[in-house]
């Protein structure tokens, strides 16, 4: 149905689209703490935008509350810094109303897993075409250091001086369980990989959930060092690549096999196992995706990084449009006067 | 015995039975047919909040009341002339509102031992003489329908399901209503199910024939056509009218419509209606909760849609934080609150005007927004268009207060032509030169609205305080104070742009009755009746609750006493007294029931004659 909005938006883009990262840096100071993991997400984002080949007015960043909530201020696109936990329904409303936009959502672990948990599972279920970046630092930072839904049991924080009693959410498993079609994990110490993950998220039609380990220097410094620092990460993480065997280790001497449904680490140096015995990653296999996501908190197993699942399902806003179009095709475009008059009327 | 006919000015009929007896259905048919017959009609569905309360119980009675007449009918009627009672419980529950000498048409099947026990009768009221003050017709509906079907092979179960239609046919005879509209409706509704059509049509005729042949029914009542202005009419409920208003407002503004909503009684019918309007290009999201409902609407508003969220009391509570966000980001948004009795879950199917102060103040910080209150089912349409106009013109969320009473009751509505409807316009900022998101229109103070997709106007908004003009985040104390004042001033200026309040009756004097929202019907009826019997009083009805009409102060000062009926403990009374420092006499009812016009009349007459201050 043609509206004033169509006329305005159908105007062709007048300026350049050969942007550089600089075009996405607004003239404001970034006010995150020095060394904040979020800064490491900002630069890959600013680098990615010019590669998308879309006019920058078609991009919107929506955030909730917390340190991550400031993200839109640091991207020179359209942006909306909303309220605690509610970025996803706001972004969903925007995307459903405006499928032409590239909508990015920025949230923290507290924002998304706690107050916004309900919205998160339902956005995953609906498969709205949103690119969701969740900055996970396993702590509440802007409220100055309380435990979050991803804090580990026993974590000492200002609100858990004797250790947190709750077990953490496993965000990737939660997303998969809720029906997210694209689930990935990255971290702040490898900006190139992060850039690639965000690009994959953009290219995926439907909800894309990218959990990003971001170090909080002030309240939870070094929480992810084992998985992110150059010295240790090869032994403690496994980089997932579609169609490739699950191999890891500094000398790529270790791999994952399946023992029944249970993943097990094997050593490739001792002749018992070769690379041909290893589990092959398949992004399209949802059963495998659950197995991989559930490796997250295991002490024996490396933590999976990269794309855990990428499957296709029609996106919600697409279904909305299709339903409207189908209705118009079968019943004809609605006539306002007959709507006003109704089905049962009489003349006086 | 020959039948006679008698002319009446108006009458009220109430269909009452179990939740599954189809009372809402025949009530709707009776009101539609009465409209077609040229009467003015006002209806009220009154049902328990359980889906199917246990059969035969007093709390399970579901009813539909229709008030119809030759002159304008503003309420569903204070008292009942004819009670159609499907069981003993419906007699017990409704007897207090039945007029002395009123008629009871009772289905005797519903007065068996079990039903009598459930209705807490020790003896059968149809036999024990306790109803001697009424005209009672005790009829075996099932037997009569079966007889009417003759040789036709219709199952007993199906016959049982047509009892309500039999009752309808009988009342059609009583008030000389034509059968054809309902027969057409039956044929349409049950298309392809011939036995059901047959059974229902026979039952309808059987009801009519029964009364025609039975000597106990001596009189048919004639209610002349009313002098409605010529045009095409339909019955409309308040909830339907809001849904229509939304579609029309979006179309008028040439904007897409988006509804983000979560089901809640009694607002849900708006969601139902909107979800059926896909061919009008309408988008809606049945959200996971009330918060997501309003937030998705805010997202859609940010994207340039005419965005709406609909709810009832408890849902409004959940939306408060997001309402503050809409105020801060100065986005146009329509919030519909179909009020119900509270607090908390309260009485979900019963009306109350209990959310006015919450609408006014129920946000943290100073977060003003315009509030409009619909007066009647049909007025819900006009008020919705008005809300859209104000929201877009002033870039502000606007809250519409309706309630369970006008939301679900219906009245005939002259369907307007599209061309005759008021202009509604969206003011998008389209020129990037000199664009600042919080630069304001001088007259209305609306900010510049650039939506994503507009080149060269990329900017960030959000819930943090904004710097005047630039819209940058600002913690500057002086700026905050300025912005608080600007947001207030913007809402205040709406007063320049809305009609002045109209005083009916003397323009000054002793007593003014003031009403707002759905109390309009009872107040207006009481006012007209009192004027007709020679009382001196004046009447003002308010549709704009924030800001108030610019002449309200002046009006209040022209009267010695002001009486204000409200379905709460005095919320508007509180606002007016605070704002205008004028004592207001409150008339309060907090029973989950609308005012009866006689109730108001009695209090006002008392006020006029005894010069008493009501408490």
PDB file of C-alpha atoms in Angstrom, chain A residues 65 69-70 73 80-83 142, chain B residues 325 328-329 438 461-467 471-475 480 483 487:
ATOM      1  CA  UNK A  65      20.962   0.400  28.740  1.00  0.00           C
ATOM      2  CA  UNK A  69      23.899   1.220  25.330  1.00  0.00           C
ATOM      3  CA  UNK A  70      26.161   4.079  24.267  1.00  0.00           C
ATOM      4  CA  UNK A  73      26.244   7.451  19.750  1.00  0.00           C
ATOM      5  CA  UNK A  80      18.221   4.870  19.137  1.00  0.00           C
ATOM      6  CA  UNK A  81      19.494   4.482  22.673  1.00  0.00           C
ATOM      7  CA  UNK A  82      16.419   3.074  24.351  1.00  0.00           C
ATOM      8  CA  UNK A  83      15.621   1.656  27.780  1.00  0.00           C
ATOM      9  CA  UNK A 142      27.346   0.647  34.389  1.00  0.00           C
TER      10      UNK A 142
ATOM     11  CA  UNK B 325      10.753   7.028  26.520  1.00  0.00           C
ATOM     12  CA  UNK B 328      11.626  11.905  25.898  1.00  0.00           C
ATOM     13  CA  UNK B 329      12.201  10.966  22.269  1.00  0.00           C
ATOM     14  CA  UNK B 438      15.329  18.863  18.516  1.00  0.00           C
ATOM     15  CA  UNK B 461      17.862   9.791  19.894  1.00  0.00           C
ATOM     16  CA  UNK B 462      17.115   8.008  23.114  1.00  0.00           C
ATOM     17  CA  UNK B 463      15.981   8.156  26.683  1.00  0.00           C
ATOM     18  CA  UNK B 464      18.802  10.297  28.002  1.00  0.00           C
ATOM     19  CA  UNK B 465      18.117  14.005  28.401  1.00  0.00           C
ATOM     20  CA  UNK B 466      18.684  15.922  25.220  1.00  0.00           C
ATOM     21  CA  UNK B 467      20.394  19.175  24.581  1.00  0.00           C
ATOM     22  CA  UNK B 471      19.497  16.583  20.581  1.00  0.00           C
ATOM     23  CA  UNK B 472      22.904  15.587  21.885  1.00  0.00           C
ATOM     24  CA  UNK B 473      23.005  13.882  25.248  1.00  0.00           C
ATOM     25  CA  UNK B 474      23.232  16.530  27.954  1.00  0.00           C
ATOM     26  CA  UNK B 475      23.506  16.518  31.725  1.00  0.00           C
ATOM     27  CA  UNK B 480      17.342  19.880  31.705  1.00  0.00           C
ATOM     28  CA  UNK B 483      13.682  20.781  28.278  1.00  0.00           C
ATOM     29  CA  UNK B 487       7.957  19.320  26.863  1.00  0.00           C
TER      30      UNK B 487
END
